[in-house]
Every structure is written in C-alpha cells, then in structure tokens.
Amino acid sequence: MSRSEVARRLASLYDRRSLRHYVRSKVASDPVYEAVLQLLRDRDTPLIDLGCGAGILAFYLREHGYRAPVLGIDFDPRKIEVARKAARNYRDIDFVTGDARHELPANHDVVLLDLLHYLDAASQQQILRNVARSAKLVIIRQGIRDDSWRYRFTAIMDAIGRGIRWMRAENLHYPTREAITGAFAGFDAQVSPLWGRTPFNSYLFVFRRASSEGMTNA
C-alpha cells in the first residue's frame, strides 16, 4: 500500500469529517510514522505510546505488519475515546487515560511524539527519568529550543493548537537537545533532524539500553 492509500485507510477509521481530513493529511505528510516503523518493525517487545492522542501511530504500525501489543496513554479523555472507537478492528491495542508523569511498567519499548513541550521543565525530566528506568528502546520525536527559524515557527503553531484547545496543554516549554539526552546516561543514543518536508524544528531521538544495564520494575 502506498502512503496515500494508508492515509486514506486510517482516516476512514474516524467518525468526524474534520478529524478524517487531519489524519489523512498528517499520515501523508509527516515523516515520523515511517521513521518509527523502521525502528520497531522487527521487534516484539510491548510498546507504550505515551501521549498517544487519537491513536494514529498504533494504527499505522498495525497496517504495516507490526504485531506487538500497544498501550496508548494520553491525558485527554476526549482523544482516548476517539482512539478507542477507531481501534475496534484491531487486536492487542488498548488506550487509557493517564498522566505521562506516572511510573511505567518495565520491559516495554516507549514512544513519545511531540509531548514534552506541553509540560514544564520539572515534569519533562520526571517523564524522561521514568522512561529511562523502564524502557528497552526509547523513540522521541520532539521540537527543541534553539535559535533557528524552525523553532520560532514551531512555537507559533503549537500556541495556536493550544489556543483552539485541540492540545490540552499545561505549558509550552520546549526542551533543549541536552535536556533530553542527559536523562539517558548508559543508553546508546542517536539524534537526527526529522523535518521531512515540514517547517517544524523536529528531531528524532533514539535511545537503546546497553545490554549490561538493568531495569527497575515499576
């Protein structure tokens, strides 16, 4: 299936016309879904999608043959309700309302897409520490704070999303690259731009636990 075909298929899962248009456009244009798929494709470790929104990532992975159990967690019960309705044709995908700052179960892979900047710096570090304690593989797509025009554009667009209340955000506080990588001492790390054809200041952070590192059970 082509990307446009997958985008149309995923859009059809949602009831609202405006949401179908958003999903179709998002999947067709955002490089993050393919990037995450390539990192997870051959893994069978259960996945936590932290800040899962309406569940698009989980459905995208399923459409491309990924079969590990997926747990989506989001603070906004409206989005969780939408995701649950859209998931009716998929197995081993669950969505729950929860706070990303709470501890996570051990022995999972964890994905965080565009989440951290909606929380204050202390909460960001709490989330990253929790993830570092429990995860085997961590994939973070995040806009970072720097002096680029991309950062300024990203901040404006997120402020608009918060203003129309699609993003139920407490804050808009963008972390630096160093604030993210510093939480994952002992992990093998990769950091690269993930702009695609978008103007956003997005980076992909991939952290793999070194084989000698243990995990704390939550």
PDB file of N, CA and C in Angstrom, residues 93-168:
ATOM      1  N   ILE A  93      -4.487  -3.698  20.960  1.00  0.00           N
ATOM      2  CA  ILE A  93      -4.259  -2.267  21.119  1.00  0.00           C
ATOM      3  C   ILE A  93      -5.227  -1.764  22.182  1.00  0.00           C
ATOM      4  N   ASP A  94      -4.703  -1.095  23.187  1.00  0.00           N
ATOM      5  CA  ASP A  94      -5.544  -0.555  24.255  1.00  0.00           C
ATOM      6  C   ASP A  94      -5.174   0.902  24.470  1.00  0.00           C
ATOM      7  N   PHE A  95      -6.180   1.703  24.827  1.00  0.00           N
ATOM      8  CA  PHE A  95      -5.963   3.122  25.099  1.00  0.00           C
ATOM      9  C   PHE A  95      -6.534   3.457  26.466  1.00  0.00           C
ATOM     10  N   VAL A  96      -5.746   4.183  27.267  1.00  0.00           N
ATOM     11  CA  VAL A  96      -6.185   4.551  28.604  1.00  0.00           C
ATOM     12  C   VAL A  96      -5.861   6.017  28.866  1.00  0.00           C
ATOM     13  N   THR A  97      -6.681   6.628  29.681  1.00  0.00           N
ATOM     14  CA  THR A  97      -6.395   7.988  30.138  1.00  0.00           C
ATOM     15  C   THR A  97      -5.384   7.916  31.275  1.00  0.00           C
ATOM     16  N   GLY A  98      -4.350   8.704  31.191  1.00  0.00           N
ATOM     17  CA  GLY A  98      -3.334   8.669  32.229  1.00  0.00           C
ATOM     18  C   GLY A  98      -2.399   9.852  32.134  1.00  0.00           C
ATOM     19  N   ASP A  99      -1.629  10.040  33.179  1.00  0.00           N
ATOM     20  CA  ASP A  99      -0.665  11.127  33.272  1.00  0.00           C
ATOM     21  C   ASP A  99       0.709  10.603  32.897  1.00  0.00           C
ATOM     22  N   ALA A 100       1.328  11.231  31.941  1.00  0.00           N
ATOM     23  CA  ALA A 100       2.631  10.773  31.459  1.00  0.00           C
ATOM     24  C   ALA A 100       3.707  10.841  32.534  1.00  0.00           C
ATOM     25  N   ARG A 101       3.447  11.563  33.612  1.00  0.00           N
ATOM     26  CA  ARG A 101       4.433  11.673  34.685  1.00  0.00           C
ATOM     27  C   ARG A 101       4.419  10.484  35.625  1.00  0.00           C
ATOM     28  N   HIS A 102       3.418   9.620  35.514  1.00  0.00           N
ATOM     29  CA  HIS A 102       3.347   8.451  36.376  1.00  0.00           C
ATOM     30  C   HIS A 102       4.344   7.387  35.923  1.00  0.00           C
ATOM     31  N   GLU A 103       4.697   6.509  36.852  1.00  0.00           N
ATOM     32  CA  GLU A 103       5.645   5.454  36.531  1.00  0.00           C
ATOM     33  C   GLU A 103       5.066   4.510  35.481  1.00  0.00           C
ATOM     34  N   LEU A 104       5.955   3.887  34.735  1.00  0.00           N
ATOM     35  CA  LEU A 104       5.568   2.997  33.649  1.00  0.00           C
ATOM     36  C   LEU A 104       5.971   1.561  33.978  1.00  0.00           C
ATOM     37  N   PRO A 105       5.256   0.592  33.402  1.00  0.00           N
ATOM     38  CA  PRO A 105       5.687  -0.803  33.571  1.00  0.00           C
ATOM     39  C   PRO A 105       7.009  -1.042  32.872  1.00  0.00           C
ATOM     40  N   ALA A 106       7.797  -1.962  33.425  1.00  0.00           N
ATOM     41  CA  ALA A 106       9.122  -2.249  32.875  1.00  0.00           C
ATOM     42  C   ALA A 106       9.015  -3.135  31.639  1.00  0.00           C
ATOM     43  N   ASN A 107      10.149  -3.244  30.956  1.00  0.00           N
ATOM     44  CA  ASN A 107      10.305  -4.153  29.820  1.00  0.00           C
ATOM     45  C   ASN A 107       9.373  -3.818  28.658  1.00  0.00           C
ATOM     46  N   HIS A 108       9.241  -2.549  28.363  1.00  0.00           N
ATOM     47  CA  HIS A 108       8.500  -2.064  27.211  1.00  0.00           C
ATOM     48  C   HIS A 108       9.420  -1.214  26.340  1.00  0.00           C
ATOM     49  N   ASP A 109       9.076  -1.112  25.069  1.00  0.00           N
ATOM     50  CA  ASP A 109       9.574  -0.011  24.258  1.00  0.00           C
ATOM     51  C   ASP A 109       8.644   1.175  24.493  1.00  0.00           C
ATOM     52  N   VAL A 110       9.165   2.375  24.377  1.00  0.00           N
ATOM     53  CA  VAL A 110       8.366   3.576  24.629  1.00  0.00           C
ATOM     54  C   VAL A 110       8.571   4.573  23.499  1.00  0.00           C
ATOM     55  N   VAL A 111       7.462   5.118  23.014  1.00  0.00           N
ATOM     56  CA  VAL A 111       7.487   6.181  22.013  1.00  0.00           C
ATOM     57  C   VAL A 111       6.828   7.414  22.597  1.00  0.00           C
ATOM     58  N   LEU A 112       7.456   8.571  22.428  1.00  0.00           N
ATOM     59  CA  LEU A 112       6.877   9.859  22.796  1.00  0.00           C
ATOM     60  C   LEU A 112       6.963  10.767  21.571  1.00  0.00           C
ATOM     61  N   LEU A 113       5.843  11.137  21.036  1.00  0.00           N
ATOM     62  CA  LEU A 113       5.823  12.007  19.860  1.00  0.00           C
ATOM     63  C   LEU A 113       5.254  13.370  20.234  1.00  0.00           C
ATOM     64  N   ASP A 114       6.092  14.394  20.195  1.00  0.00           N
ATOM     65  CA  ASP A 114       5.637  15.782  20.354  1.00  0.00           C
ATOM     66  C   ASP A 114       4.869  15.987  21.652  1.00  0.00           C
ATOM     67  N   LEU A 115       5.422  15.503  22.737  1.00  0.00           N
ATOM     68  CA  LEU A 115       4.738  15.560  24.036  1.00  0.00           C
ATOM     69  C   LEU A 115       5.374  16.538  25.009  1.00  0.00           C
ATOM     70  N   LEU A 116       6.690  16.519  25.122  1.00  0.00           N
ATOM     71  CA  LEU A 116       7.363  17.140  26.256  1.00  0.00           C
ATOM     72  C   LEU A 116       7.098  18.633  26.375  1.00  0.00           C
ATOM     73  N   HIS A 117       6.993  19.327  25.247  1.00  0.00           N
ATOM     74  CA  HIS A 117       6.911  20.785  25.305  1.00  0.00           C
ATOM     75  C   HIS A 117       5.587  21.300  25.864  1.00  0.00           C
ATOM     76  N   TYR A 118       4.633  20.407  26.104  1.00  0.00           N
ATOM     77  CA  TYR A 118       3.376  20.816  26.726  1.00  0.00           C
ATOM     78  C   TYR A 118       3.425  20.763  28.250  1.00  0.00           C
ATOM     79  N   LEU A 119       4.597  20.455  28.794  1.00  0.00           N
ATOM     80  CA  LEU A 119       4.773  20.333  30.238  1.00  0.00           C
ATOM     81  C   LEU A 119       5.951  21.192  30.681  1.00  0.00           C
ATOM     82  N   ASP A 120       5.988  21.521  31.965  1.00  0.00           N
ATOM     83  CA  ASP A 120       7.095  22.332  32.461  1.00  0.00           C
ATOM     84  C   ASP A 120       8.371  21.492  32.546  1.00  0.00           C
ATOM     85  N   ALA A 121       9.478  22.175  32.786  1.00  0.00           N
ATOM     86  CA  ALA A 121      10.782  21.509  32.737  1.00  0.00           C
ATOM     87  C   ALA A 121      10.887  20.394  33.765  1.00  0.00           C
ATOM     88  N   ALA A 122      10.364  20.607  34.968  1.00  0.00           N
ATOM     89  CA  ALA A 122      10.438  19.572  36.001  1.00  0.00           C
ATOM     90  C   ALA A 122       9.645  18.340  35.599  1.00  0.00           C
ATOM     91  N   SER A 123       8.469  18.541  35.036  1.00  0.00           N
ATOM     92  CA  SER A 123       7.649  17.408  34.582  1.00  0.00           C
ATOM     93  C   SER A 123       8.327  16.672  33.434  1.00  0.00           C
ATOM     94  N   GLN A 124       8.947  17.407  32.520  1.00  0.00           N
ATOM     95  CA  GLN A 124       9.674  16.768  31.423  1.00  0.00           C
ATOM     96  C   GLN A 124      10.743  15.827  31.956  1.00  0.00           C
ATOM     97  N   GLN A 125      11.510  16.310  32.918  1.00  0.00           N
ATOM     98  CA  GLN A 125      12.577  15.476  33.461  1.00  0.00           C
ATOM     99  C   GLN A 125      12.026  14.271  34.221  1.00  0.00           C
ATOM    100  N   GLN A 126      10.903  14.439  34.888  1.00  0.00           N
ATOM    101  CA  GLN A 126      10.280  13.316  35.578  1.00  0.00           C
ATOM    102  C   GLN A 126       9.863  12.234  34.586  1.00  0.00           C
ATOM    103  N   ILE A 127       9.249  12.650  33.491  1.00  0.00           N
ATOM    104  CA  ILE A 127       8.844  11.698  32.449  1.00  0.00           C
ATOM    105  C   ILE A 127      10.063  10.978  31.880  1.00  0.00           C
ATOM    106  N   LEU A 128      11.088  11.721  31.532  1.00  0.00           N
ATOM    107  CA  LEU A 128      12.268  11.116  30.931  1.00  0.00           C
ATOM    108  C   LEU A 128      12.949  10.150  31.893  1.00  0.00           C
ATOM    109  N   ARG A 129      12.995  10.487  33.171  1.00  0.00           N
ATOM    110  CA  ARG A 129      13.577   9.566  34.157  1.00  0.00           C
ATOM    111  C   ARG A 129      12.752   8.295  34.264  1.00  0.00           C
ATOM    112  N   ASN A 130      11.430   8.429  34.299  1.00  0.00           N
ATOM    113  CA  ASN A 130      10.562   7.253  34.362  1.00  0.00           C
ATOM    114  C   ASN A 130      10.781   6.346  33.154  1.00  0.00           C
ATOM    115  N   VAL A 131      10.846   6.957  31.983  1.00  0.00           N
ATOM    116  CA  VAL A 131      11.054   6.182  30.762  1.00  0.00           C
ATOM    117  C   VAL A 131      12.415   5.494  30.796  1.00  0.00           C
ATOM    118  N   ALA A 132      13.455   6.211  31.211  1.00  0.00           N
ATOM    119  CA  ALA A 132      14.802   5.646  31.249  1.00  0.00           C
ATOM    120  C   ALA A 132      14.905   4.480  32.219  1.00  0.00           C
ATOM    121  N   ARG A 133      14.121   4.504  33.294  1.00  0.00           N
ATOM    122  CA  ARG A 133      14.148   3.398  34.251  1.00  0.00           C
ATOM    123  C   ARG A 133      13.509   2.131  33.695  1.00  0.00           C
ATOM    124  N   SER A 134      12.517   2.274  32.814  1.00  0.00           N
ATOM    125  CA  SER A 134      11.687   1.120  32.473  1.00  0.00           C
ATOM    126  C   SER A 134      11.845   0.609  31.047  1.00  0.00           C
ATOM    127  N   ALA A 135      12.349   1.417  30.126  1.00  0.00           N
ATOM    128  CA  ALA A 135      12.261   1.077  28.700  1.00  0.00           C
ATOM    129  C   ALA A 135      13.508   0.363  28.193  1.00  0.00           C
ATOM    130  N   LYS A 136      13.295  -0.456  27.173  1.00  0.00           N
ATOM    131  CA  LYS A 136      14.387  -1.087  26.450  1.00  0.00           C
ATOM    132  C   LYS A 136      14.845  -0.208  25.286  1.00  0.00           C
ATOM    133  N   LEU A 137      13.873   0.265  24.538  1.00  0.00           N
ATOM    134  CA  LEU A 137      14.121   1.150  23.400  1.00  0.00           C
ATOM    135  C   LEU A 137      13.217   2.365  23.562  1.00  0.00           C
ATOM    136  N   VAL A 138      13.773   3.538  23.377  1.00  0.00           N
ATOM    137  CA  VAL A 138      13.016   4.781  23.524  1.00  0.00           C
ATOM    138  C   VAL A 138      13.131   5.569  22.222  1.00  0.00           C
ATOM    139  N   ILE A 139      11.983   5.981  21.693  1.00  0.00           N
ATOM    140  CA  ILE A 139      11.937   6.802  20.485  1.00  0.00           C
ATOM    141  C   ILE A 139      11.192   8.082  20.820  1.00  0.00           C
ATOM    142  N   ILE A 140      11.846   9.208  20.670  1.00  0.00           N
ATOM    143  CA  ILE A 140      11.251  10.501  20.985  1.00  0.00           C
ATOM    144  C   ILE A 140      11.340  11.384  19.741  1.00  0.00           C
ATOM    145  N   ARG A 141      10.210  11.904  19.306  1.00  0.00           N
ATOM    146  CA  ARG A 141      10.221  12.978  18.302  1.00  0.00           C
ATOM    147  C   ARG A 141       9.807  14.244  19.035  1.00  0.00           C
ATOM    148  N   GLN A 142      10.652  15.257  18.961  1.00  0.00           N
ATOM    149  CA  GLN A 142      10.419  16.436  19.771  1.00  0.00           C
ATOM    150  C   GLN A 142      10.976  17.681  19.106  1.00  0.00           C
ATOM    151  N   GLY A 143      10.195  18.748  19.129  1.00  0.00           N
ATOM    152  CA  GLY A 143      10.705  20.050  18.769  1.00  0.00           C
ATOM    153  C   GLY A 143      11.587  20.567  19.880  1.00  0.00           C
ATOM    154  N   ILE A 144      12.758  21.074  19.534  1.00  0.00           N
ATOM    155  CA  ILE A 144      13.686  21.527  20.558  1.00  0.00           C
ATOM    156  C   ILE A 144      13.889  23.039  20.480  1.00  0.00           C
ATOM    157  N   ARG A 145      14.325  23.570  21.611  1.00  0.00           N
ATOM    158  CA  ARG A 145      14.542  25.004  21.720  1.00  0.00           C
ATOM    159  C   ARG A 145      15.964  25.338  21.281  1.00  0.00           C
ATOM    160  N   ASP A 146      16.062  26.193  20.265  1.00  0.00           N
ATOM    161  CA  ASP A 146      17.349  26.696  19.813  1.00  0.00           C
ATOM    162  C   ASP A 146      17.123  28.064  19.184  1.00  0.00           C
ATOM    163  N   ASP A 147      18.062  28.551  18.395  1.00  0.00           N
ATOM    164  CA  ASP A 147      17.928  29.899  17.839  1.00  0.00           C
ATOM    165  C   ASP A 147      17.501  29.887  16.373  1.00  0.00           C
ATOM    166  N   SER A 148      16.897  28.797  15.901  1.00  0.00           N
ATOM    167  CA  SER A 148      16.554  28.665  14.495  1.00  0.00           C
ATOM    168  C   SER A 148      15.176  29.236  14.186  1.00  0.00           C
ATOM    169  N   TRP A 149      14.937  29.548  12.892  1.00  0.00           N
ATOM    170  CA  TRP A 149      13.612  29.986  12.472  1.00  0.00           C
ATOM    171  C   TRP A 149      12.612  28.843  12.603  1.00  0.00           C
ATOM    172  N   ARG A 150      13.083  27.626  12.466  1.00  0.00           N
ATOM    173  CA  ARG A 150      12.188  26.483  12.628  1.00  0.00           C
ATOM    174  C   ARG A 150      11.607  26.434  14.040  1.00  0.00           C
ATOM    175  N   TYR A 151      12.442  26.717  15.015  1.00  0.00           N
ATOM    176  CA  TYR A 151      11.939  26.732  16.391  1.00  0.00           C
ATOM    177  C   TYR A 151      10.870  27.805  16.562  1.00  0.00           C
ATOM    178  N   ARG A 152      11.090  28.990  16.043  1.00  0.00           N
ATOM    179  CA  ARG A 152      10.116  30.070  16.199  1.00  0.00           C
ATOM    180  C   ARG A 152       8.791  29.709  15.522  1.00  0.00           C
ATOM    181  N   PHE A 153       8.862  29.117  14.343  1.00  0.00           N
ATOM    182  CA  PHE A 153       7.644  28.706  13.632  1.00  0.00           C
ATOM    183  C   PHE A 153       6.908  27.617  14.421  1.00  0.00           C
ATOM    184  N   THR A 154       7.629  26.649  14.924  1.00  0.00           N
ATOM    185  CA  THR A 154       7.038  25.555  15.690  1.00  0.00           C
ATOM    186  C   THR A 154       6.305  26.085  16.909  1.00  0.00           C
ATOM    187  N   ALA A 155       6.923  27.012  17.613  1.00  0.00           N
ATOM    188  CA  ALA A 155       6.307  27.566  18.818  1.00  0.00           C
ATOM    189  C   ALA A 155       5.010  28.298  18.497  1.00  0.00           C
ATOM    190  N   ILE A 156       4.984  29.018  17.392  1.00  0.00           N
ATOM    191  CA  ILE A 156       3.761  29.736  16.993  1.00  0.00           C
ATOM    192  C   ILE A 156       2.644  28.755  16.675  1.00  0.00           C
ATOM    193  N   MET A 157       2.932  27.713  15.903  1.00  0.00           N
ATOM    194  CA  MET A 157       1.893  26.765  15.512  1.00  0.00           C
ATOM    195  C   MET A 157       1.368  25.983  16.709  1.00  0.00           C
ATOM    196  N   ASP A 158       2.228  25.629  17.640  1.00  0.00           N
ATOM    197  CA  ASP A 158       1.764  24.912  18.830  1.00  0.00           C
ATOM    198  C   ASP A 158       0.926  25.813  19.726  1.00  0.00           C
ATOM    199  N   ALA A 159       1.274  27.086  19.775  1.00  0.00           N
ATOM    200  CA  ALA A 159       0.467  28.017  20.558  1.00  0.00           C
ATOM    201  C   ALA A 159      -0.945  28.127  19.978  1.00  0.00           C
ATOM    202  N   ILE A 160      -1.047  28.080  18.657  1.00  0.00           N
ATOM    203  CA  ILE A 160      -2.374  28.108  18.019  1.00  0.00           C
ATOM    204  C   ILE A 160      -3.153  26.851  18.378  1.00  0.00           C
ATOM    205  N   GLY A 161      -2.506  25.670  18.306  1.00  0.00           N
ATOM    206  CA  GLY A 161      -3.171  24.424  18.669  1.00  0.00           C
ATOM    207  C   GLY A 161      -3.644  24.422  20.103  1.00  0.00           C
ATOM    208  N   ARG A 162      -2.854  25.007  20.972  1.00  0.00           N
ATOM    209  CA  ARG A 162      -3.262  25.103  22.374  1.00  0.00           C
ATOM    210  C   ARG A 162      -4.416  26.086  22.522  1.00  0.00           C
ATOM    211  N   GLY A 163      -4.377  27.155  21.745  1.00  0.00           N
ATOM    212  CA  GLY A 163      -5.416  28.176  21.850  1.00  0.00           C
ATOM    213  C   GLY A 163      -6.782  27.683  21.431  1.00  0.00           C
ATOM    214  N   ILE A 164      -6.836  26.785  20.421  1.00  0.00           N
ATOM    215  CA  ILE A 164      -8.130  26.262  19.985  1.00  0.00           C
ATOM    216  C   ILE A 164      -8.516  25.007  20.770  1.00  0.00           C
ATOM    217  N   ARG A 165      -7.669  24.654  21.738  1.00  0.00           N
ATOM    218  CA  ARG A 165      -7.966  23.593  22.716  1.00  0.00           C
ATOM    219  C   ARG A 165      -7.936  22.188  22.126  1.00  0.00           C
ATOM    220  N   TRP A 166      -7.326  22.020  20.940  1.00  0.00           N
ATOM    221  CA  TRP A 166      -7.081  20.667  20.474  1.00  0.00           C
ATOM    222  C   TRP A 166      -5.987  20.020  21.324  1.00  0.00           C
ATOM    223  N   MET A 167      -4.995  20.828  21.730  1.00  0.00           N
ATOM    224  CA  MET A 167      -3.955  20.375  22.629  1.00  0.00           C
ATOM    225  C   MET A 167      -4.312  20.816  24.044  1.00  0.00           C
ATOM    226  N   ARG A 168      -4.550  19.844  24.895  1.00  0.00           N
ATOM    227  CA  ARG A 168      -4.899  20.156  26.283  1.00  0.00           C
ATOM    228  C   ARG A 168      -3.608  20.303  27.077  1.00  0.00           C
TER     229      ARG A 168
END
